[in-house]
Amino acid sequence: MCGIFGLITKRNDIPVATIIREGLQRLEYRGYDSAGIALVNNGKIELRKEAGRIDDINKNGLFDSMQGTFGVGHTRWATHGAPVAKNSHPHMDGNGKVAVVHNGIIENFQQLRKELSDRGHVFTSDTDSEVFPHLISEFLDQGKDLKEAVMETIKRCEGAYGIVVCHADTPDYMIVARKESPLTIGITPGETTYCASDIPAFLPLTKTAYILEDDEIAVLYAGEVEIFDVLTGKKRERSPTEVPWSIDAAAKVMNGREYKWFMHKELHEVPRTLKEQVNAPLEDIDAFARAIMEADHVYITAAGTSYYASLAGKFQINKFCGTFIEAILCSEFIDQLPTLPHKTCVIAVSQSGETADTIEAIRYAKEKYGATICSLVNVVGSSITRYSDHIIITTAGPEVAVASQKTYCAQVTALTVVALRIAELRCDMDMKEIAKYKEALQKTADIIESILNNEDKIQEIARIFAKEQNIFFLGRGLSLSAACEGALKIKEISYNHAEAYSAGEAKHGPIALVEYGFSVVFVGPPDETYDRLIGNVMEMKSRGGKILAVVADFDTKITELADYTLRVPIENSKYAIAMSAVPFAFPLQLMAYFAADYNEFDPDKPRNLAKSVTVK
Ligand code: F6R
C-alpha cells in the first residue's frame, strides 16, 4: 500500500518533477487518496502535496511546474490519519531540511512521537510516518551524516517500512531503506538512479534493477548505488539484474492494440499466462509437490482472490492426490489454529507477495511450529518468498489493475499442475490418465482465447446485470471457487452487492431474499455436481429468480431453465471438465469488467482498495 517514486540524475535536460509524477501515476494502484512530491533545489526543499488523485492535483501543473535536481514522491492509501493534505507524504522535519516518504506502519510511533514532542518537536500531521524526519533531524544535530542518521532512526522504529530520505544540503545522494515493505531500485549506470515501490513504475525508463532486502539501506547517487546492512553497517556487494518484463507491462498496450483499461488488457493476457504457467520449471513444481507429500498436515492460506484460487487448488490436490488439505483465510490463520501439529506444510498464495496477513500466518507457522512453507507468488523477491522454503512464481507478469484477475487464472493453473505432479509421484494413478488431464490443462489457454474472441456476448450480458442491486453467485465443488471470484470481482469494481454461496447452502437461508427478478448466477460445468445443481437452479427459478448460467456450450438442461447463458467452449470429456475452474471463472471476471465499464467506473482503481495490502 502506498506508492513511492524517486529519482536522482546527472542530466540537466530532463523534467525531474514530471518524471516523478508519471512514475507515481504508474503506482496509483497501490493507493490514490492523496499525493505529494518533494524536490531538492539549491539547498532548499520544495514540497507540494494535496488530497485526491494525481491527475486532479496536477490539473494546473502543480507538480509538473516544480523545480529541482532530485527528489521523491508518494501516492497514499491512508492508514494513520485521514486522506487530507497535511497527512500526505512527503513529511518534513522542523527545519525544513529533511523530506521523507514512507510505506508501511510504525508500530511504536505513539511512544516515539511523545518522546520527540517532549523534546520540542512540533508535528503537523496525524501520521506515524512523520516520526522519521524528526528523528533523522535529531541524529543529524548530534553530528551524524545522513546515512548514519537514517540507520540510527530505523533502529528505533518497530514495524514495517520502505522509506526514501532527501536532505536539502546533500545534493549528491538520497537514502532508501526497507523492512517488510517493498522498495526497488532502477538504474541507468553513470546517469540516473530511480527508486520505486514496484518495478513496473520505472520499466519505461530502465530495465536494470536492484532489489533491496529487509534491513538494508542504500545510498543512491546519480547512476550509482551502494547497499549496506543496517545491523552491521557493512557494505554489501550486489550486481544489478535485468528485469525480464516487457515495457508494455506498464502501458495499456499489447500487440499494438491500445486498451481503455489495464484490467481489459490484463484479461487479454490470460491465454499467454496460462501457456507459460503449465510449462513452469519442473524443479519448482517438484519441490512443492514433495513438500506436500512429506507433510502430515497441509494448509493453504491466502486472502481475497488468491484465497478463492486456493479453494480450487485445494479441491484439485484433494481430488487427484487423495490428500486432505484445509484452506484457511490468512487473516484467520492464527486465531483458528492456536497450535499447529508436527510436520505441517503451509501453502501461501499471493499475487503481491506482500500481503501482511499472509506474511503473519506463514511467519507464525514457520517460526513457532517449524512448518514448511511453500509459496505461490507473482512478484519475484517479494517478502513472502523470503519466509518460504519452496517457491513457485506465477507467470502472470506485472498486474496493474488493482483487482486481481490474470493471477487468479495463473494460481489455479499452477496449483493444478502441482496436483497432477503429486499424482505422478505417488504412482497410484494410471500415467496415461494423468497425461490426458495434463493435455486438457494445456488446452485451457485456447478456451480462454476463444472466449475472448467472442467477448461481445459477455459484454451484452454484463449490460443486463450491470445495474442489479443484488446478485447471488452459486456453484458446487470445484466451481465454488469461480462463484466466489465472480461475486468478488463484480462487487469490488462495479459496486453491485454480490454474495457467493455453495449452491447447496443457499436454501439454508439466503433463498429468503429471492423473489421475482432477483439475479442469480450459477456456475454449472457438466461435472459430478451437475445434476444436483439443476435442483438448485429450479429452486431459484420457481421463486422468480432471474437466472444467468455459465455452462458448457454443449449444455441443454440448465440452458432450458436459465434466462441467460454464458457458454464455455470445452470438450465433452471428463479430462476437459475436470479442468473447468479457470474456463468457468474467466467469463465472470470479464463480465465484471464490462459491468464496471458500462457503469462508468474505473475498473483499474476501485474505491478504498489498494493492490498490496500491507496492513493487518
Ligand atoms: C481482489 C484482490 C484482492 C487480493 C487480496 C490478496 O481482486 O485483488 O482480494 O486478492 O488482497 O492479495 P495478494 O494476492 O497480493 O496476497
XYZ file of C-alpha atoms and ligand atoms in Angstrom:
632
model
C 0.000 0.000 0.000
C 1.196 3.485 -0.907
C 3.449 4.097 -3.886
C 6.894 5.657 -3.755
C 8.849 7.004 -6.719
C 12.074 8.991 -6.596
C 14.982 9.839 -8.853
C 18.435 11.392 -8.824
C 20.205 12.198 -12.088
C 23.279 13.810 -13.634
C 21.213 15.004 -16.578
C 20.035 18.573 -16.505
C 17.876 18.269 -19.605
C 15.092 16.137 -18.144
C 11.938 17.307 -16.305
C 12.550 15.709 -12.904
C 9.154 16.665 -11.433
C 7.221 15.337 -14.419
C 9.137 12.044 -14.427
C 8.389 11.588 -10.707
C 4.722 12.471 -11.259
C 4.458 9.960 -14.117
C 6.197 7.296 -12.007
C 3.691 7.892 -9.211
C 0.822 7.529 -11.661
C 2.131 4.133 -12.661
C 1.912 3.250 -8.942
C -1.544 4.644 -8.248
C -2.831 1.058 -7.983
C -1.058 0.993 -4.601
C -3.099 3.885 -3.219
C -4.708 7.008 -4.564
C -6.257 9.152 -1.893
C -3.557 11.840 -1.788
C -0.139 12.534 -3.288
C 2.899 14.730 -2.882
C 6.379 15.468 -4.223
C 9.464 16.988 -2.580
C 12.310 18.280 -4.763
C 15.711 19.498 -3.656
C 16.703 22.767 -5.303
C 19.689 24.949 -4.400
C 19.849 23.975 -0.731
C 16.081 24.120 -0.244
C 13.293 21.576 -0.354
C 10.194 22.459 -2.314
C 7.180 20.469 -1.133
C 3.746 20.183 -2.727
C 1.047 17.789 -1.571
C -2.730 17.520 -1.789
C -5.623 15.144 -1.237
C -7.066 13.477 -4.351
C -5.820 11.675 -7.423
C -2.640 12.764 -9.136
C -4.364 13.832 -12.371
C -6.671 16.147 -10.470
C -3.914 17.536 -8.243
C -1.715 18.208 -11.264
C -4.514 19.672 -13.408
C -2.916 23.103 -13.451
C 0.628 21.750 -13.362
C 1.003 21.820 -9.559
C 3.579 19.017 -9.689
C 4.969 19.485 -13.194
C 5.936 23.093 -12.552
C 8.184 22.173 -9.600
C 11.891 22.923 -9.967
C 14.664 20.760 -8.571
C 17.510 18.417 -9.351
C 16.311 15.336 -7.487
C 13.560 14.232 -5.177
C 10.810 11.839 -4.276
C 7.040 11.490 -4.475
C 4.354 9.424 -2.804
C 0.802 8.318 -3.552
C -1.052 7.351 -0.400
C -3.549 4.803 0.873
C -4.485 6.217 4.274
C -3.843 4.169 7.410
C -2.920 6.629 10.175
C -4.747 9.910 9.642
C -7.459 10.945 7.190
C -6.703 11.358 3.475
C -6.119 15.118 3.666
C -3.212 17.307 2.546
C -1.486 17.520 5.934
C -1.285 13.713 6.205
C 0.020 13.272 2.652
C 3.686 12.494 2.159
C 6.454 13.650 1.952
C 6.834 14.734 5.571
C 9.470 17.210 6.728
C 11.457 17.875 9.874
C 11.012 21.133 11.810
C 13.947 22.800 9.991
C 12.520 22.105 6.525
C 15.723 20.277 5.567
C 14.744 16.592 5.634
C 11.944 15.142 3.457
C 10.775 11.547 3.927
C 8.224 9.301 2.228
C 7.177 6.094 3.945
C 5.247 2.976 3.016
C 4.330 0.646 5.907
C 3.356 1.115 9.531
C 5.494 2.152 12.500
C 4.008 0.312 15.458
C 5.745 2.285 18.234
C 5.069 5.695 16.667
C 2.967 6.952 19.593
C 5.804 6.457 22.037
C 8.342 7.995 19.613
C 6.044 10.919 18.921
C 5.609 11.587 22.620
C 9.366 11.484 23.241
C 10.012 13.827 20.318
C 7.209 16.206 21.333
C 8.614 16.307 24.869
C 11.915 17.405 23.344
C 10.196 20.227 21.470
C 9.405 18.756 18.066
C 6.182 20.035 16.539
C 4.166 17.570 14.471
C 1.991 18.785 11.634
C 0.220 15.541 10.666
C -1.616 12.642 12.318
C 0.622 10.039 10.686
C 3.031 7.518 12.118
C 5.444 8.394 9.273
C 6.231 11.892 10.492
C 8.445 10.498 13.259
C 11.055 9.673 10.597
C 12.138 13.222 9.590
C 12.102 14.387 13.212
C 14.263 11.505 14.429
C 16.651 11.850 11.483
C 16.991 15.537 12.188
C 17.894 14.832 15.845
C 20.633 12.390 14.839
C 21.970 14.913 12.289
C 22.119 17.515 15.052
C 24.271 15.050 17.029
C 26.823 15.178 14.201
C 25.957 12.054 12.256
C 25.895 12.093 8.475
C 22.636 11.410 6.631
C 23.246 7.676 6.174
C 24.172 7.186 9.842
C 21.206 9.298 10.949
C 18.795 7.170 8.907
C 20.387 3.966 10.243
C 20.001 5.122 13.835
C 16.432 6.187 13.144
C 15.281 2.896 11.696
C 16.840 1.024 14.603
C 14.408 2.941 16.824
C 11.341 2.191 14.662
C 9.368 -1.019 15.137
C 7.186 -2.184 12.291
C 7.345 -2.136 8.511
C 8.828 0.482 6.270
C 10.056 1.326 2.830
C 11.452 4.867 3.098
C 13.204 7.414 0.937
C 15.030 10.337 2.544
C 16.249 13.522 0.830
C 18.202 16.294 2.521
C 18.386 19.875 1.258
C 22.136 20.086 1.973
C 23.229 16.773 0.440
C 22.723 17.354 -3.295
C 24.703 14.268 -4.380
C 22.637 11.475 -2.931
C 19.490 10.284 -1.260
C 18.894 7.358 1.067
C 16.446 4.454 0.844
C 15.797 1.651 3.342
C 13.323 -1.152 3.773
C 11.918 -3.697 6.185
C 8.853 -5.770 5.299
C 7.654 -3.176 2.781
C 8.824 -3.301 -0.811
C 11.381 -0.961 -2.309
C 13.196 -1.487 -5.585
C 15.955 0.470 -7.284
C 16.341 1.071 -11.020
C 19.487 2.397 -12.616
C 20.849 3.798 -15.848
C 24.504 3.341 -14.864
C 26.518 6.515 -14.684
C 23.454 8.677 -15.307
C 20.244 8.250 -13.313
C 19.016 6.215 -10.340
C 15.346 5.605 -9.555
C 13.620 4.105 -6.545
C 10.067 2.790 -6.516
C 7.706 0.561 -4.593
C 7.315 -1.741 -7.601
C 9.473 -2.396 -10.653
C 6.812 -1.539 -13.300
C 6.984 2.093 -12.163
C 10.452 2.528 -13.698
C 10.188 -0.037 -16.519
C 9.696 2.608 -19.242
C 12.937 4.255 -18.014
C 15.212 1.285 -17.308
C 15.102 -2.495 -17.006
C 18.236 -2.671 -14.840
C 17.296 -3.111 -11.184
C 18.497 -3.841 -7.670
C 16.092 -5.466 -5.219
C 16.662 -4.177 -1.714
C 16.357 -6.796 1.026
C 14.905 -6.358 4.506
C 17.223 -4.494 6.901
C 19.205 -2.947 4.076
C 19.876 0.694 3.436
C 21.125 2.110 0.144
C 22.786 5.352 -0.818
C 21.523 6.418 -4.241
C 23.890 8.616 -6.258
C 23.056 9.628 -9.818
C 23.714 6.427 -11.776
C 25.369 4.626 -8.851
C 24.171 2.641 -5.823
C 25.808 1.499 -2.565
C 23.997 -1.011 -0.357
C 24.671 -1.572 3.369
C 23.475 -3.971 6.068
C 21.621 -1.876 8.656
C 22.537 -4.143 11.559
C 26.290 -4.401 10.915
C 26.810 -1.262 8.857
C 28.876 -3.319 6.395
C 28.724 -2.688 2.657
C 27.083 -5.413 0.575
C 28.342 -6.039 -2.941
C 25.500 -6.702 -5.344
C 25.183 -6.663 -9.116
C 22.048 -5.299 -10.721
C 19.674 -7.677 -12.512
C 17.895 -7.259 -15.826
C 14.119 -7.323 -15.423
C 12.639 -9.783 -17.931
C 9.301 -7.942 -18.209
C 8.276 -6.051 -21.293
C 7.928 -2.275 -21.167
C 4.320 -2.837 -22.259
C 3.644 -4.117 -18.737
C 3.488 -0.508 -17.628
C 1.261 0.586 -20.538
C -2.259 -0.274 -21.657
C -0.887 -1.628 -24.934
C -0.497 -5.220 -26.085
C 0.401 -6.452 -29.585
C -0.145 -2.956 -30.940
C -3.684 -2.725 -29.509
C -4.378 0.080 -27.045
C -6.845 -0.903 -24.324
C -9.086 1.512 -22.451
C -8.187 -0.033 -19.097
C -5.363 -2.160 -17.677
C -7.916 -4.683 -16.481
C -9.143 -5.345 -20.015
C -5.601 -5.647 -21.330
C -4.643 -7.977 -18.493
C -7.658 -10.218 -19.086
C -6.440 -10.482 -22.679
C -3.060 -11.629 -21.344
C -4.581 -14.710 -19.717
C -4.001 -17.125 -22.665
C -0.291 -16.228 -22.688
C -0.115 -16.516 -18.901
C -1.685 -19.990 -18.903
C 0.559 -21.295 -21.689
C 3.600 -20.250 -19.661
C 2.187 -21.478 -16.348
C 1.704 -25.075 -17.487
C 5.344 -25.085 -18.542
C 6.733 -23.585 -15.309
C 10.128 -25.027 -14.201
C 9.663 -28.664 -13.166
C 12.149 -28.426 -10.273
C 9.966 -25.785 -8.565
C 6.830 -27.895 -9.078
C 8.638 -30.991 -7.816
C 9.877 -29.317 -4.642
C 6.369 -28.094 -3.903
C 4.816 -31.468 -4.601
C 7.311 -33.346 -2.436
C 6.885 -30.928 0.484
C 3.129 -31.514 0.402
C 3.579 -35.278 0.180
C 6.044 -35.374 3.074
C 3.813 -33.377 5.438
C 1.272 -34.907 7.800
C -0.907 -31.789 7.720
C -1.289 -29.309 4.876
C -2.986 -25.902 4.990
C -3.409 -23.495 2.109
C -3.745 -19.860 3.092
C -4.376 -16.577 1.282
C -6.696 -13.565 1.095
C -9.334 -12.382 -1.364
C -8.991 -13.576 -4.917
C -5.890 -15.571 -4.014
C -7.974 -17.370 -1.389
C -10.591 -18.234 -3.999
C -7.849 -19.587 -6.262
C -6.696 -21.611 -3.245
C -10.167 -23.155 -2.934
C -9.805 -24.516 -6.470
C -6.224 -25.603 -5.781
C -7.247 -27.396 -2.599
C -10.021 -29.182 -4.487
C -7.633 -30.358 -7.213
C -4.953 -31.550 -4.789
C -7.546 -33.410 -2.720
C -9.132 -34.912 -5.843
C -6.024 -36.032 -7.680
C -3.909 -36.973 -4.699
C -6.323 -38.211 -2.058
C -4.574 -35.834 0.352
C -6.588 -33.680 2.745
C -5.732 -30.027 2.551
C -7.541 -27.408 4.540
C -7.999 -23.897 3.125
C -7.938 -21.102 5.660
C -8.105 -17.342 5.274
C -4.733 -15.886 6.226
C -6.386 -13.263 8.456
C -7.933 -16.134 10.466
C -4.907 -18.413 10.443
C -3.524 -17.646 13.905
C -6.923 -17.289 15.576
C -8.322 -20.522 14.129
C -5.130 -22.518 14.592
C -3.770 -21.715 18.064
C -1.405 -24.667 17.718
C -0.071 -26.460 14.688
C 0.736 -30.146 14.565
C 4.165 -31.573 13.876
C 5.133 -31.917 10.185
C 2.851 -29.200 8.884
C 3.196 -27.703 5.435
C 1.609 -24.321 4.681
C 0.979 -23.251 1.102
C 0.772 -19.446 0.849
C -0.812 -17.975 -2.268
C -0.377 -14.302 -3.095
C -0.159 -12.083 -6.133
C 1.838 -9.299 -4.484
C 3.818 -11.461 -2.099
C 3.413 -8.570 0.354
C 0.020 -9.207 1.994
C 0.590 -8.567 5.702
C -1.935 -11.181 6.871
C -0.341 -13.875 4.712
C 3.130 -12.951 5.940
C 1.945 -13.053 9.538
C 0.381 -16.503 9.017
C 3.468 -18.081 7.492
C 5.876 -16.495 9.943
C 3.767 -17.833 12.799
C 3.695 -21.311 11.225
C 7.411 -21.326 10.472
C 8.904 -19.571 13.465
C 6.651 -21.088 16.130
C 5.970 -24.564 14.748
C 8.734 -25.190 12.218
C 6.252 -25.625 9.375
C 7.496 -25.977 5.815
C 6.348 -23.008 3.736
C 5.554 -23.356 0.042
C 4.622 -20.082 -1.594
C 2.999 -19.302 -4.887
C 3.602 -15.636 -5.659
C 3.635 -13.378 -8.677
C 6.347 -10.947 -7.616
C 9.942 -12.155 -7.634
C 11.827 -11.171 -4.483
C 8.672 -10.173 -2.593
C 8.532 -10.525 1.193
C 6.646 -13.848 1.234
C 9.409 -15.503 -0.771
C 11.874 -14.646 1.988
C 9.964 -16.728 4.524
C 9.470 -19.664 2.147
C 11.229 -22.977 1.746
C 9.880 -23.565 -1.762
C 8.613 -21.021 -4.252
C 6.660 -21.141 -7.481
C 6.470 -17.856 -9.371
C 3.256 -17.411 -11.300
C 3.728 -16.354 -14.882
C 1.147 -13.571 -14.929
C 3.778 -10.815 -15.121
C 3.004 -7.391 -13.654
C -0.673 -6.902 -12.854
C -1.525 -3.215 -12.704
C -5.319 -3.317 -12.271
C -5.994 -3.339 -8.535
C -8.408 -6.263 -8.729
C -6.530 -9.460 -9.479
C -7.743 -11.445 -12.453
C -4.966 -12.980 -14.546
C -3.139 -14.015 -11.391
C -6.247 -15.923 -10.249
C -6.081 -17.893 -13.509
C -2.341 -18.455 -13.098
C -2.677 -19.523 -9.441
C -5.436 -22.065 -10.143
C -3.402 -23.453 -13.037
C -0.168 -23.658 -11.024
C -1.914 -25.493 -8.175
C -3.485 -27.902 -10.671
C -0.029 -28.574 -12.142
C 1.199 -29.339 -8.602
C -1.783 -31.664 -8.021
C -1.042 -33.597 -11.207
C 2.653 -33.799 -10.295
C 1.800 -35.271 -6.886
C -0.434 -37.796 -8.647
C 2.532 -38.744 -10.871
C 4.945 -39.036 -7.948
C 2.550 -41.171 -5.919
C 2.213 -43.629 -8.813
C -1.285 -44.653 -7.765
C -2.972 -43.268 -10.850
C -2.592 -44.507 -14.410
C 0.129 -42.381 -16.074
C -1.828 -42.305 -19.338
C -4.784 -40.850 -17.474
C -2.590 -38.195 -15.909
C -1.199 -37.348 -19.344
C -4.743 -36.772 -20.616
C -5.538 -34.431 -17.724
C -2.331 -32.550 -18.443
C -3.254 -32.254 -22.089
C -6.663 -30.896 -21.105
C -4.978 -28.355 -18.826
C -2.734 -27.264 -21.721
C -5.849 -26.586 -23.788
C -7.430 -24.168 -21.312
C -5.415 -21.309 -22.888
C -7.199 -21.958 -26.215
C -10.587 -21.999 -24.477
C -9.867 -18.595 -22.939
C -8.690 -17.327 -26.323
C -11.945 -18.391 -27.859
C -13.975 -16.749 -25.043
C -12.047 -13.525 -25.677
C -12.766 -13.733 -29.401
C -16.474 -13.699 -28.532
C -16.346 -11.203 -25.692
C -19.143 -9.107 -27.250
C -21.606 -11.695 -25.987
C -20.275 -11.282 -22.422
C -20.460 -7.510 -22.806
C -24.180 -7.790 -23.718
C -24.899 -9.944 -20.672
C -22.878 -7.583 -18.457
C -25.148 -4.712 -19.502
C -28.225 -6.698 -18.474
C -26.820 -7.317 -14.977
C -24.738 -4.134 -14.520
C -27.423 -2.217 -12.624
C -28.548 -5.072 -10.348
C -28.551 -4.139 -6.668
C -28.077 -7.735 -5.500
C -26.708 -10.825 -7.184
C -26.127 -14.334 -5.863
C -23.288 -16.387 -7.334
C -23.745 -20.103 -6.744
C -21.613 -23.129 -7.535
C -20.719 -26.504 -6.070
C -17.483 -28.414 -5.578
C -14.687 -27.061 -7.736
C -16.990 -24.306 -9.036
C -17.452 -22.701 -5.628
C -14.111 -21.040 -6.347
C -15.437 -19.497 -9.598
C -18.661 -18.382 -7.870
C -16.675 -16.624 -5.122
C -14.343 -15.000 -7.627
C -17.264 -13.851 -9.822
C -19.042 -12.281 -6.842
C -15.918 -10.566 -5.519
C -14.997 -9.136 -8.904
C -18.377 -7.541 -9.680
C -18.658 -6.295 -6.090
C -15.260 -4.605 -5.994
C -15.122 -2.994 -9.427
C -18.761 -2.460 -10.412
C -20.106 -1.979 -6.855
C -23.034 -4.394 -7.237
C -23.801 -6.130 -3.985
C -22.971 -9.773 -4.698
C -22.742 -12.826 -2.454
C -21.316 -16.225 -3.278
C -22.558 -19.417 -1.676
C -22.332 -23.084 -2.224
C -25.454 -23.745 -4.317
C -26.448 -26.394 -1.773
C -26.179 -23.925 1.106
C -28.377 -21.268 -0.498
C -31.598 -22.983 0.599
C -30.474 -22.730 4.245
C -31.178 -19.004 4.475
C -30.062 -16.887 1.504
C -33.024 -18.086 -0.590
C -35.273 -15.951 1.646
C -34.157 -12.939 -0.409
C -35.135 -14.429 -3.741
C -38.292 -13.053 -5.320
C -39.360 -12.137 -8.825
C -36.431 -10.666 -10.753
C -33.694 -11.383 -8.144
C -30.477 -12.147 -10.044
C -28.795 -15.488 -9.524
C -25.668 -16.592 -11.372
C -24.918 -20.324 -11.489
C -21.570 -21.824 -12.375
C -22.577 -25.089 -13.999
C -19.872 -27.208 -15.596
C -21.047 -30.720 -16.507
C -19.108 -32.365 -13.682
C -20.207 -34.593 -10.787
C -22.152 -31.672 -9.250
C -24.258 -31.025 -12.360
C -27.425 -32.992 -11.540
C -27.621 -31.591 -8.028
C -27.022 -28.093 -9.374
C -30.050 -28.467 -11.652
C -32.141 -28.916 -8.496
C -30.675 -25.690 -7.100
C -31.389 -23.828 -10.346
C -35.012 -24.982 -10.147
C -35.315 -23.819 -6.542
C -34.300 -20.307 -7.604
C -36.262 -20.348 -10.844
C -39.504 -21.349 -9.134
C -39.200 -18.296 -6.856
C -38.850 -15.908 -9.777
C -35.037 -15.726 -9.863
C -33.513 -14.142 -12.974
C -31.004 -16.847 -13.873
C -27.689 -16.454 -15.637
C -25.761 -19.720 -16.006
C -22.183 -20.333 -17.064
C -22.429 -23.646 -18.893
C -20.586 -25.802 -21.397
C -21.503 -24.943 -24.966
C -22.994 -28.418 -25.431
C -25.239 -27.922 -22.387
C -29.001 -28.388 -22.740
C -30.593 -28.990 -19.315
C -29.508 -25.888 -17.402
C -29.819 -23.875 -20.604
C -33.542 -24.710 -20.735
C -34.022 -23.344 -17.218
C -31.811 -20.256 -17.423
C -32.863 -16.844 -18.703
C -29.356 -16.166 -19.994
C -26.260 -18.271 -20.525
C -22.546 -17.718 -20.952
C -21.305 -20.677 -22.963
C -17.829 -22.106 -22.478
C -16.328 -23.955 -25.451
C -14.967 -27.043 -23.673
C -14.761 -30.578 -24.969
C -17.257 -33.085 -23.671
C -14.636 -35.255 -21.956
C -14.006 -35.967 -18.284
C -10.481 -34.568 -18.690
C -11.598 -31.184 -20.008
C -14.424 -30.999 -17.472
C -12.002 -31.618 -14.587
C -10.093 -28.529 -15.739
C -13.170 -26.273 -15.692
C -12.041 -23.983 -12.835
C -10.404 -21.297 -14.982
C -12.631 -21.524 -18.097
C -15.783 -21.178 -15.960
C -14.465 -18.346 -13.765
C -12.979 -16.299 -16.591
C -16.315 -15.248 -18.216
C -17.404 -13.883 -14.817
C -14.202 -11.846 -14.474
C -14.787 -10.459 -17.960
C -18.437 -9.766 -17.158
C -17.437 -7.808 -14.040
C -15.034 -5.753 -16.140
C -17.728 -4.925 -18.718
C -20.254 -4.112 -15.962
C -17.796 -1.638 -14.379
C -17.069 -0.065 -17.753
C -20.797 0.182 -18.573
C -21.429 1.813 -15.192
C -18.589 4.238 -15.976
C -16.472 3.216 -13.007
C -12.695 2.996 -13.154
C -12.093 -0.781 -13.046
C -8.360 -0.290 -12.516
C -8.703 1.692 -9.302
C -11.775 0.697 -7.335
C -12.543 2.915 -4.364
C -10.962 2.146 -0.977
C -8.784 -0.653 -2.381
C -5.054 -0.973 -2.935
C -3.058 -3.575 -4.794
C -0.871 -4.780 -1.979
C -2.464 -4.845 1.435
C 0.477 -4.386 3.757
C -1.580 -3.701 6.904
C -3.058 -6.336 9.200
C -9.352 -8.899 -5.405
C -7.985 -8.761 -4.966
C -7.707 -8.976 -3.534
C -6.387 -9.743 -3.357
C -6.033 -9.879 -1.873
C -4.785 -10.695 -1.675
O -9.478 -8.739 -6.776
O -7.120 -8.464 -5.734
O -8.753 -9.649 -2.916
O -6.523 -10.996 -3.951
O -5.860 -8.606 -1.313
O -3.702 -10.102 -2.301
P -2.416 -10.929 -2.707
O -2.839 -11.925 -3.720
O -1.475 -9.904 -3.244
O -1.922 -11.572 -1.457
